[in-house]
Coordinates of C-alpha atoms in Angstrom, one line a residue:
Chain A
M296 CA 41.5 23.6 13.8
A297 CA 40.7 20.0 13.0
S298 CA 43.3 17.8 14.5
P299 CA 43.8 14.2 13.5
D300 CA 44.2 13.3 17.1
Y301 CA 40.6 14.2 18.0
I302 CA 37.9 12.2 16.5
L303 CA 35.1 14.4 17.9
E304 CA 35.2 18.1 18.7
T305 CA 32.5 20.4 19.7
D306 CA 32.8 24.1 19.8
G307 CA 30.5 26.2 22.0
L308 CA 27.6 23.8 21.9
V309 CA 24.4 25.4 23.3
K310 CA 21.0 24.0 23.8
E311 CA 18.2 26.2 25.0
F312 CA 14.8 25.0 25.8
K313 CA 12.2 27.7 26.5
G314 CA 13.8 29.8 29.1
F315 CA 16.2 27.1 30.2
V316 CA 19.7 26.5 29.1
A317 CA 20.4 22.7 29.3
V318 CA 23.8 22.8 27.6
N319 CA 25.8 26.0 27.8
G320 CA 28.8 26.4 25.6
V321 CA 30.3 22.9 25.8
S322 CA 33.5 22.5 23.9
L323 CA 34.5 18.9 24.1
K324 CA 37.4 17.1 22.5
V325 CA 37.5 13.4 22.4
A326 CA 40.8 11.8 21.5
R327 CA 40.9 9.0 19.1
G328 CA 41.2 5.6 20.7
H329 CA 40.2 6.8 24.2
I330 CA 37.4 5.7 26.5
H331 CA 36.1 9.1 27.4
A332 CA 33.6 9.4 30.3
L333 CA 31.1 12.2 30.6
I334 CA 30.0 12.5 34.2
G335 CA 28.2 15.0 36.4
P336 CA 25.3 15.3 38.8
N337 CA 21.8 14.7 37.7
G338 CA 20.5 17.3 35.4
A339 CA 24.0 18.4 34.3
G340 CA 23.1 18.0 30.7
K341 CA 24.9 14.8 29.9
T342 CA 22.1 13.1 28.0
T343 CA 21.1 16.3 26.3
C344 CA 24.8 16.5 25.1
F345 CA 24.5 13.0 23.7
N346 CA 21.2 13.9 21.9
L347 CA 22.9 17.0 20.4
L348 CA 26.0 15.0 19.2
T349 CA 23.7 12.5 17.5
K350 CA 21.3 15.2 16.3
F351 CA 18.3 13.7 18.2
L352 CA 18.1 17.3 19.3
E353 CA 19.0 20.3 17.3
P354 CA 21.7 22.5 18.9
T355 CA 20.7 26.2 19.3
R356 CA 24.3 27.2 18.6
G357 CA 27.7 25.7 18.2
T358 CA 29.4 23.2 15.9
I359 CA 30.1 19.5 16.0
R360 CA 33.0 18.0 14.0
F361 CA 33.6 14.4 13.5
N362 CA 37.0 13.4 11.9
G363 CA 37.4 17.0 10.9
H364 CA 34.0 17.2 9.0
D365 CA 31.4 19.5 10.2
I366 CA 28.4 17.3 11.0
T367 CA 26.3 19.9 12.7
A368 CA 23.7 19.9 9.9
D369 CA 23.5 16.2 9.5
K370 CA 20.4 14.1 10.2
P371 CA 20.5 11.5 13.0
A372 CA 20.5 8.5 10.6
Q373 CA 23.3 10.2 8.5
I374 CA 25.4 10.6 11.6
A375 CA 25.0 6.9 12.3
R376 CA 26.0 6.0 8.8
R377 CA 29.2 8.1 9.2
G378 CA 30.2 5.8 12.1
V379 CA 28.9 7.5 15.2
V380 CA 26.5 5.1 16.8
R381 CA 24.8 5.7 20.1
S382 CA 23.0 3.6 22.7
F383 CA 20.3 4.8 25.0
Q384 CA 19.7 5.3 28.7
I385 CA 17.0 2.7 28.7
S386 CA 17.9 -0.5 26.9
A387 CA 17.4 0.0 23.2
V388 CA 16.5 -3.4 21.7
F389 CA 13.7 -4.6 19.4
P390 CA 11.8 -6.6 22.1
H391 CA 9.6 -8.8 19.8
L392 CA 12.4 -9.8 17.4
T393 CA 14.7 -12.7 18.3
V394 CA 18.2 -11.9 19.6
L395 CA 19.7 -12.9 16.3
E396 CA 17.3 -10.7 14.3
N397 CA 18.2 -7.7 16.5
V398 CA 21.8 -7.9 15.4
R399 CA 20.8 -8.6 11.8
I400 CA 18.8 -5.4 11.7
A401 CA 22.1 -3.6 12.1
L402 CA 23.9 -5.8 9.6
Q403 CA 21.2 -5.6 7.1
R404 CA 21.8 -2.1 5.8
Q405 CA 25.1 -3.1 4.2
L406 CA 23.3 -5.5 1.9
G407 CA 21.5 -2.6 0.3
T408 CA 18.3 -4.5 0.1
S409 CA 16.5 -2.8 3.0
F410 CA 13.8 -1.3 0.7
H411 CA 13.3 -4.6 -1.3
F412 CA 9.8 -5.6 -0.2
W413 CA 9.6 -8.3 -2.9
R414 CA 12.6 -10.2 -1.7
S415 CA 12.3 -13.2 0.6
G416 CA 13.4 -12.8 4.2
R417 CA 15.7 -15.8 3.6
T418 CA 18.1 -13.6 1.7
L419 CA 19.0 -12.2 5.1
D420 CA 20.4 -15.6 6.2
V421 CA 23.8 -14.8 4.8
L422 CA 24.2 -12.4 7.7
N423 CA 23.5 -15.1 10.4
E424 CA 27.2 -16.2 10.7
R425 CA 28.4 -12.7 11.3
A426 CA 25.5 -12.1 13.7
R427 CA 26.4 -15.2 15.7
E428 CA 30.0 -14.0 15.9
L429 CA 28.9 -10.7 17.3
L430 CA 26.7 -12.5 19.8
A431 CA 29.5 -14.7 20.8
Q432 CA 31.6 -11.6 21.4
V433 CA 29.2 -10.5 24.1
G434 CA 28.5 -14.0 25.4
L435 CA 25.0 -14.3 24.0
E436 CA 25.5 -17.0 21.4
A437 CA 23.3 -19.5 23.3
A438 CA 20.4 -17.1 23.4
A439 CA 20.4 -16.4 19.6
N440 CA 17.0 -17.7 19.0
A441 CA 15.3 -16.5 22.1
L442 CA 12.8 -13.7 21.9
T443 CA 14.6 -10.5 23.1
I444 CA 11.8 -9.5 25.5
E445 CA 12.5 -12.6 27.5
L446 CA 16.2 -11.8 28.2
P447 CA 17.3 -10.5 31.6
Y448 CA 18.2 -6.9 31.8
G449 CA 22.0 -7.3 31.7
S450 CA 21.8 -9.4 28.6
K451 CA 19.6 -6.9 26.8
R452 CA 22.4 -4.3 27.4
A453 CA 24.9 -6.7 26.1
L454 CA 22.8 -7.4 23.0
E455 CA 22.6 -3.6 22.5
I456 CA 26.4 -3.5 22.5
A457 CA 26.5 -6.4 20.0
T458 CA 24.0 -4.6 17.7
T459 CA 26.0 -1.4 17.9
L460 CA 29.2 -3.3 17.2
A461 CA 27.6 -4.7 14.1
L462 CA 27.9 -1.3 12.5
E463 CA 31.6 -1.3 13.3
P464 CA 31.4 2.3 14.5
E465 CA 34.5 4.4 14.8
L466 CA 32.9 6.2 17.7
M467 CA 30.5 4.6 20.1
L468 CA 28.3 6.7 22.4
L469 CA 27.1 4.8 25.4
D470 CA 24.4 6.4 27.6
E471 CA 24.7 4.9 31.1
P472 CA 25.6 1.4 29.9
T473 CA 25.6 -0.1 33.5
Q474 CA 22.5 1.8 34.8
G475 CA 20.2 -0.4 36.8
M476 CA 22.5 -3.4 36.9
G477 CA 23.6 -5.7 39.7
H478 CA 27.3 -6.0 40.6
E479 CA 28.1 -9.0 38.4
D480 CA 26.5 -7.5 35.4
V481 CA 28.3 -4.2 36.0
D482 CA 31.6 -6.0 36.0
R483 CA 30.7 -8.0 32.9
V484 CA 29.6 -4.9 30.9
M485 CA 32.7 -3.0 32.1
Q486 CA 35.0 -5.8 30.8
L487 CA 32.9 -5.8 27.6
I488 CA 33.4 -2.1 27.0
K489 CA 37.1 -2.4 27.6
Q490 CA 37.2 -5.3 25.2
V491 CA 35.3 -3.6 22.4
S492 CA 37.2 -0.3 22.8
A493 CA 40.1 -1.8 20.8
N494 CA 40.4 0.1 17.5
R495 CA 37.6 2.5 18.3
T496 CA 36.7 5.4 20.5
I497 CA 34.1 5.4 23.2
L498 CA 32.3 8.3 24.7
M499 CA 30.1 7.3 27.6
V500 CA 27.8 8.9 30.1
E501 CA 28.2 6.9 33.4
H502 CA 27.2 7.3 37.0
N503 CA 29.0 4.3 38.4
M504 CA 32.3 5.7 39.6
K505 CA 33.8 2.3 39.8
V506 CA 33.3 1.9 36.0
V507 CA 34.5 5.5 35.4
A508 CA 37.6 5.0 37.5
G509 CA 38.2 1.5 36.1
I510 CA 38.2 2.0 32.4
S511 CA 38.2 5.6 31.3
D512 CA 41.2 7.3 29.9
R513 CA 39.8 10.8 30.2
I514 CA 36.9 12.3 32.1
T515 CA 34.9 15.4 31.5
V516 CA 32.7 16.7 34.3
L517 CA 29.6 18.6 33.4
A518 CA 27.6 20.7 35.9
R519 CA 24.7 22.9 35.0
G520 CA 25.2 22.5 31.3
A521 CA 28.9 23.5 31.3
V522 CA 32.2 21.8 31.5
L523 CA 33.4 22.0 35.1
A524 CA 36.6 20.0 34.9
E525 CA 38.5 17.7 32.6
G526 CA 41.4 15.3 33.1
D527 CA 42.1 11.7 34.2
Y528 CA 40.4 10.2 37.2
E529 CA 43.1 11.3 39.7
E530 CA 42.9 14.9 38.6
V531 CA 39.2 15.1 38.4
S532 CA 38.4 13.4 41.7
A533 CA 40.9 15.7 43.5
N534 CA 39.4 18.8 42.0
P535 CA 37.6 20.8 44.7
L536 CA 35.0 22.1 42.2
V537 CA 34.1 18.6 41.3
I538 CA 33.8 17.5 44.9
E539 CA 31.6 20.5 45.6
A540 CA 29.3 19.7 42.7
Y541 CA 28.9 16.2 43.9
M542 CA 28.3 17.2 47.5
G543 CA 25.4 15.4 49.0
T544 CA 24.1 12.2 47.5
E545 CA 27.0 11.3 45.3
S546 CA 30.0 12.6 47.2
A547 CA 30.3 9.4 49.2
E548 CA 30.3 7.4 46.1
L549 CA 33.0 9.4 44.6
A550 CA 35.1 9.2 47.8
G551 CA 34.4 5.5 48.2
A552 CA 35.7 4.6 44.8
H553 CA 38.8 6.6 45.3
Chain B
M67 CA 4.9 -21.3 12.0
K68 CA 5.0 -24.9 10.8
Y69 CA 1.2 -24.9 10.4
A70 CA 1.3 -21.9 8.1
T71 CA 1.7 -23.6 4.7
P72 CA -1.0 -26.2 5.2
A73 CA -3.3 -23.5 6.6
Y74 CA -2.8 -21.4 3.4
A75 CA -3.4 -24.5 1.2
V76 CA -6.6 -25.4 3.0
A77 CA -7.9 -21.8 2.9
F78 CA -7.1 -21.6 -0.8
L79 CA -8.9 -24.9 -1.6
L80 CA -11.9 -23.7 0.4
L81 CA -12.0 -20.5 -1.6
L82 CA -11.8 -22.4 -4.9
A83 CA -14.8 -24.5 -3.9
A84 CA -16.8 -21.7 -2.1
P85 CA -18.8 -20.2 -5.0
F86 CA -20.6 -23.5 -5.4
F87 CA -22.0 -23.2 -1.9
V88 CA -22.2 -19.4 -1.2
Y89 CA -23.5 -16.6 -3.3
P90 CA -20.5 -15.5 -5.4
V91 CA -21.1 -11.8 -5.2
L92 CA -21.1 -11.9 -1.4
L93 CA -17.8 -13.9 -1.6
M94 CA -16.3 -11.3 -3.9
K95 CA -17.3 -8.5 -1.6
V96 CA -15.7 -10.3 1.3
L97 CA -12.5 -10.8 -0.8
C98 CA -12.3 -7.2 -1.7
F99 CA -12.8 -6.0 1.8
A100 CA -10.3 -8.6 3.1
L101 CA -7.7 -7.3 0.7
F102 CA -8.5 -3.7 1.8
A103 CA -8.2 -4.6 5.5
C104 CA -4.9 -6.5 4.8
A105 CA -3.5 -3.5 3.0
F106 CA -4.5 -1.3 6.0
N107 CA -3.0 -3.8 8.4
L108 CA 0.3 -3.6 6.6
L109 CA 0.4 0.0 7.9
L110 CA -1.3 -0.4 11.3
G111 CA -0.1 -3.8 12.3
Y112 CA 3.3 -3.9 10.8
T113 CA 4.4 -0.3 10.8
G114 CA 2.4 1.1 13.7
L115 CA 0.8 3.9 11.7
L116 CA -3.0 4.4 12.2
S117 CA -4.3 6.0 9.0
F118 CA -7.8 7.3 9.2
G119 CA -8.0 8.2 5.5
H120 CA -7.8 4.9 3.7
A121 CA -11.2 5.3 2.1
A122 CA -9.6 7.9 -0.1
F123 CA -7.4 5.3 -1.7
F124 CA -10.2 2.7 -1.9
G125 CA -12.6 5.3 -3.5
A126 CA -10.1 7.0 -5.8
A127 CA -9.1 3.6 -7.4
A128 CA -12.8 2.8 -7.8
Y129 CA -13.4 6.1 -9.7
V130 CA -10.3 5.9 -11.8
A131 CA -10.9 2.3 -12.8
G132 CA -14.6 3.0 -13.4
H133 CA -13.7 6.0 -15.6
A134 CA -11.1 3.9 -17.5
L135 CA -13.6 1.1 -18.2
K136 CA -16.6 3.2 -18.9
V137 CA -15.2 6.2 -20.8
W138 CA -11.9 5.1 -22.2
E139 CA -13.2 1.5 -22.6
L140 CA -10.0 0.0 -21.4
P141 CA -10.0 -3.8 -20.6
A142 CA -10.9 -4.8 -17.0
L143 CA -7.4 -5.7 -15.9
A144 CA -5.9 -2.5 -17.3
G145 CA -8.5 -0.4 -15.6
I146 CA -7.9 -2.1 -12.2
L147 CA -4.1 -1.7 -12.5
L148 CA -4.6 2.0 -13.4
G149 CA -6.9 2.5 -10.4
A150 CA -4.3 0.8 -8.1
G151 CA -1.5 2.9 -9.6
A152 CA -3.5 6.1 -9.1
S153 CA -4.1 5.2 -5.4
A154 CA -0.4 4.5 -4.9
L155 CA 0.4 7.9 -6.3
L156 CA -2.2 9.5 -4.1
G157 CA -0.7 7.5 -1.2
W158 CA 2.7 9.0 -2.0
A159 CA 1.3 12.5 -1.8
F160 CA -0.7 11.8 1.4
G161 CA 2.2 10.0 2.9
S162 CA 4.8 12.7 2.2
L163 CA 2.6 15.1 4.1
A164 CA 1.5 12.9 7.0
I165 CA 4.5 10.7 7.7
R166 CA 6.4 13.3 9.7
R167 CA 3.7 13.3 12.4
Q168 CA 2.9 10.5 14.8
G169 CA 0.0 9.0 16.6
I170 CA -3.2 11.0 16.7
Y171 CA -1.7 13.8 14.5
F172 CA -0.9 11.4 11.8
A173 CA -4.4 10.0 11.9
M174 CA -5.9 13.5 11.8
I175 CA -3.8 14.6 8.8
T176 CA -4.8 11.5 6.9
L177 CA -8.5 12.1 7.8
A178 CA -8.3 15.7 6.7
L179 CA -6.7 14.8 3.4
A180 CA -9.3 12.1 2.8
Q181 CA -12.1 14.5 3.5
M182 CA -10.6 16.8 0.9
M183 CA -10.6 14.0 -1.6
Y184 CA -14.2 13.2 -0.7
F185 CA -15.2 16.8 -1.5
F186 CA -13.2 16.5 -4.8
F187 CA -15.1 13.4 -5.8
L188 CA -18.4 15.1 -4.9
Q189 CA -17.6 18.1 -7.2
A190 CA -15.4 16.7 -10.0
P191 CA -17.2 16.4 -13.4
F192 CA -16.2 12.8 -14.1
T193 CA -17.4 11.1 -10.9
G194 CA -21.1 11.7 -11.3
G195 CA -21.4 13.5 -8.0
E196 CA -24.1 12.1 -5.8
D197 CA -25.1 9.5 -8.3
G198 CA -21.6 8.0 -8.8
L199 CA -20.3 6.2 -11.8
Q200 CA -23.0 3.7 -12.7
G201 CA -23.4 1.0 -15.2
V202 CA -19.7 0.2 -15.7
S203 CA -19.5 -3.0 -17.8
R204 CA -17.2 -5.7 -16.6
G205 CA -16.0 -6.7 -20.1
S206 CA -13.8 -9.6 -20.5
L207 CA -10.3 -10.8 -19.6
F208 CA -8.0 -10.7 -22.6
G209 CA -11.1 -11.1 -24.7
L210 CA -11.3 -14.8 -23.7
V211 CA -13.1 -15.0 -20.4
D212 CA -16.5 -13.3 -20.1
L213 CA -16.5 -11.4 -16.8
E214 CA -20.2 -10.6 -16.9
K215 CA -20.7 -14.1 -15.5
D216 CA -20.4 -14.0 -11.7
I217 CA -18.6 -17.4 -11.5
N218 CA -15.9 -16.3 -14.0
L219 CA -15.5 -13.0 -12.3
Y220 CA -15.2 -14.7 -8.9
Y221 CA -12.1 -16.6 -10.0
F222 CA -10.7 -13.4 -11.5
V223 CA -11.3 -11.6 -8.2
L224 CA -9.8 -14.5 -6.3
A225 CA -6.7 -14.3 -8.4
I226 CA -6.3 -10.6 -7.7
A227 CA -6.9 -11.1 -4.0
V228 CA -4.4 -14.0 -3.8
F229 CA -1.8 -11.8 -5.6
G230 CA -2.5 -9.0 -3.1
F231 CA -2.3 -11.3 -0.1
W232 CA 0.9 -12.8 -1.5
L233 CA 2.5 -9.4 -2.0
I234 CA 1.5 -8.3 1.6
H235 CA 2.8 -11.6 3.0
R236 CA 6.0 -11.2 1.1
T237 CA 6.5 -7.6 2.2
I238 CA 6.0 -8.5 5.8
H239 CA 8.6 -11.2 5.6
S240 CA 11.1 -9.3 3.3
P241 CA 14.2 -7.4 4.3
F242 CA 12.1 -4.3 4.1
G243 CA 9.5 -5.9 6.4
Q244 CA 12.2 -6.5 9.0
I245 CA 13.1 -2.8 9.1
L246 CA 9.4 -1.9 9.4
K247 CA 9.2 -4.2 12.4
A248 CA 12.3 -2.6 13.9
I249 CA 10.8 0.9 13.4
R250 CA 7.5 -0.3 15.1
E251 CA 9.4 -1.8 18.0
N252 CA 11.8 1.0 18.7
E253 CA 12.0 3.9 16.3
P254 CA 14.9 5.9 17.9
R255 CA 17.0 2.8 17.9
A256 CA 16.3 2.2 14.2
I257 CA 17.4 5.8 13.5
S258 CA 20.5 5.3 15.6
L259 CA 21.4 2.3 13.4
G260 CA 21.4 4.6 10.4
Y261 CA 17.9 4.0 8.9
D262 CA 16.0 7.0 7.5
V263 CA 12.8 5.9 9.1
A264 CA 10.6 8.4 7.2
R265 CA 11.5 6.8 3.8
Y266 CA 10.6 3.3 5.1
K267 CA 7.3 4.6 6.4
L268 CA 6.6 6.3 3.2
L269 CA 7.2 3.2 1.1
A270 CA 4.9 1.2 3.5
F271 CA 2.3 3.9 3.1
V272 CA 2.5 3.8 -0.7
L273 CA 2.3 0.0 -0.8
S274 CA -0.7 0.1 1.6
A275 CA -2.4 2.8 -0.5
G276 CA -1.8 0.9 -3.7
L277 CA -3.2 -2.3 -2.4
A278 CA -6.2 -0.6 -0.9
G279 CA -6.7 0.9 -4.4
L280 CA -6.4 -2.6 -5.9
A281 CA -9.2 -3.7 -3.5
G282 CA -11.4 -0.6 -4.3
A283 CA -11.0 -1.0 -8.1
T284 CA -11.8 -4.7 -7.9
K285 CA -14.9 -4.0 -5.8
M286 CA -16.0 -1.4 -8.5
L287 CA -15.7 -4.1 -11.1
V288 CA -17.8 -6.5 -9.0
F289 CA -20.6 -4.1 -8.4
Q290 CA -20.2 -2.2 -11.6
F291 CA -20.3 1.2 -10.0
A292 CA -18.1 3.6 -8.0
A293 CA -19.9 5.8 -5.5
L294 CA -19.2 8.3 -2.8
T295 CA -19.7 5.7 0.0
D296 CA -16.4 4.1 -1.1
A297 CA -14.6 7.4 -0.3
H298 CA -16.6 8.3 2.8
W299 CA -14.9 8.4 6.2
H300 CA -17.3 5.6 7.3
M301 CA -15.3 3.4 5.0
S302 CA -12.0 4.5 6.7
G303 CA -13.6 3.6 10.1
E304 CA -14.9 0.3 8.8
V305 CA -11.5 -0.9 7.8
V306 CA -10.1 0.0 11.2
L307 CA -13.0 -2.0 12.8
M308 CA -12.3 -5.0 10.5
T309 CA -8.6 -5.0 11.2
I310 CA -9.0 -4.7 15.0
L311 CA -11.8 -7.2 15.2
G312 CA -9.8 -9.8 13.3
G313 CA -6.5 -9.0 15.0
M314 CA -4.1 -6.4 13.9
G315 CA -0.6 -7.4 13.2
T316 CA -1.7 -11.0 12.3
V317 CA -1.7 -12.2 8.7
F318 CA -5.1 -13.7 8.8
G319 CA -6.8 -11.3 11.2
P320 CA -8.0 -8.7 8.7
V321 CA -9.4 -11.5 6.5
V322 CA -11.5 -12.9 9.3
G323 CA -12.5 -9.5 10.5
S324 CA -13.7 -8.4 7.1
A325 CA -15.5 -11.7 6.5
V326 CA -17.4 -11.3 9.8
I327 CA -18.3 -7.6 9.2
V328 CA -19.3 -7.9 5.6
T329 CA -21.4 -11.0 6.2
L330 CA -23.1 -9.5 9.2
E331 CA -23.8 -6.2 7.3
T332 CA -25.2 -8.0 4.3
E333 CA -27.3 -10.4 6.4
L334 CA -28.7 -7.8 8.8
A335 CA -29.2 -5.0 6.3
D336 CA -32.8 -6.0 5.3
K337 CA -33.7 -7.3 8.8
V338 CA -32.7 -4.5 11.2
G339 CA -32.2 -1.5 8.9
S340 CA -30.1 1.3 10.3
L341 CA -29.7 -0.6 13.6
V342 CA -26.8 -2.3 11.9
T343 CA -24.6 0.6 12.9
V344 CA -25.5 0.1 16.5
I345 CA -24.7 -3.6 16.3
M346 CA -21.3 -2.8 14.7
G347 CA -20.6 -0.3 17.4
A348 CA -21.5 -2.8 20.1
I349 CA -19.2 -5.5 18.5
F350 CA -16.3 -3.0 18.5
V351 CA -16.8 -2.1 22.1
I352 CA -17.0 -5.8 23.1
C353 CA -13.9 -6.5 21.1
V354 CA -11.9 -3.7 22.6
L355 CA -13.0 -4.6 26.2
L356 CA -12.9 -8.4 26.1
F357 CA -10.6 -9.6 23.3
R358 CA -8.2 -6.8 22.5
R359 CA -6.0 -9.0 20.3
G360 CA -8.9 -9.6 18.0
I361 CA -10.3 -13.0 16.9
V362 CA -7.2 -14.4 15.3
G363 CA -4.9 -12.7 17.8
E364 CA -6.7 -14.4 20.7
L365 CA -6.6 -17.8 19.0
L366 CA -2.9 -17.5 18.4
A367 CA -2.3 -16.5 22.0
L368 CA -4.4 -19.4 23.1
R369 CA -2.4 -21.9 21.1
K370 CA 0.8 -20.5 22.4
R371 CA -0.4 -21.0 26.0
T372 CA -1.3 -24.7 25.5

């Protein structure tokens, strides 16, 4: 079953909350090296899907395979250590640490001293150079010593990407990376995602159709917890089922980007 | 932070000179409670866990050290270390049970476990029940320094307290401390970066319990007895009050908080009697309403603004 071409495969993934099926038999295949977008109307189960993939939620049924290994029983931190690192819908930074320290938190684990309470914090300075490189990659090198809480929203999201990149994940899961951003920030983050997708796979939940159309190689549309359609942007946006699912608020957006 | 080192130096010099101006037993009591509050702050201020059962560690170490000194006739330092070790072990047991819950549930589990320990201390044969362990002799340090003399004991207690503060300070600023801060700031994110947060919280809990035990055992040595009040839930509440009044999440806050509370309690005890509880309650209410960051926290915020 496991194919080397697919980095992540789910088989019949189900999540039931009391009397409500949020994710209903989702079988997803993410090809290695792709930017794969997960879209769908509000409440379609996209974020729940993400939480299942990273085990922040326990699936009711179904399996998850990463690189051919069954990771369904892994703990969230274990999954991260395997190389599947996620971001969150709201910006996930450490607000009262400096920008540089944020990235260092991610780099620190490889030193193997994370439990060493007797060691000086200065032993972490060896990571500064790498942390600055990562910050430069997302255009934040000038803000390295600023307190993270003081950054504008777009920069926080960029910092989040730099922190995620620090783990050199094989698979990055981005939950609405451009949510709540102005036009310029959206363009910047879109370029950034494109840029960091070299040598890795990205699965993202995204509402902004411009971003989805612009950078994704493949799109899966979820509706009511199940896969409605899959394909590239042309195929998906021409699919009558998809257009119907998006009727109302978001149909204009879908058509507008086309 | 550039004022930190001189501030520590000045504080240390003041503490060296203090017993010549202030009654040494009061100073020792302040030091013990300051260490207790700092140990508690490691958990509340730097890990974001509110334990309502820290009296169990404070009391357990006092009993173990008292028993070791009185019955086994171990030297003072060995007894204290044994007490702190026992509390760390107890902390590991408490922590393993409580750490998987958060917020109020975590506090309730620690309280419940501490109440069970209280009952154990009341019933166990070696604790002396209601009377406690009394008349523990202080002995000497390596057979050289006579600890029965208050002034000698003061410097011994000061050395223990300084070691405890150093260890806490080091922990806060260590690679481990960085991860604790990350967990406090954004736990899901720390998990998504591959950290098993439960193990970090557990180690923080064990360190906090061990250091609280170090404080409890040292206090036993000063007063030469271990009693049920050390393990009573009032004690757990008092350490919360000291930490919040001084400023949680600040290095010096718990020291200032415990100095204020211990001095007030000692000074007021013969003057107002049981009214002291009302006064403490009033102070807590004022603190929470008017200066939520605590004394040191407010001062730091003031300095930042100017």
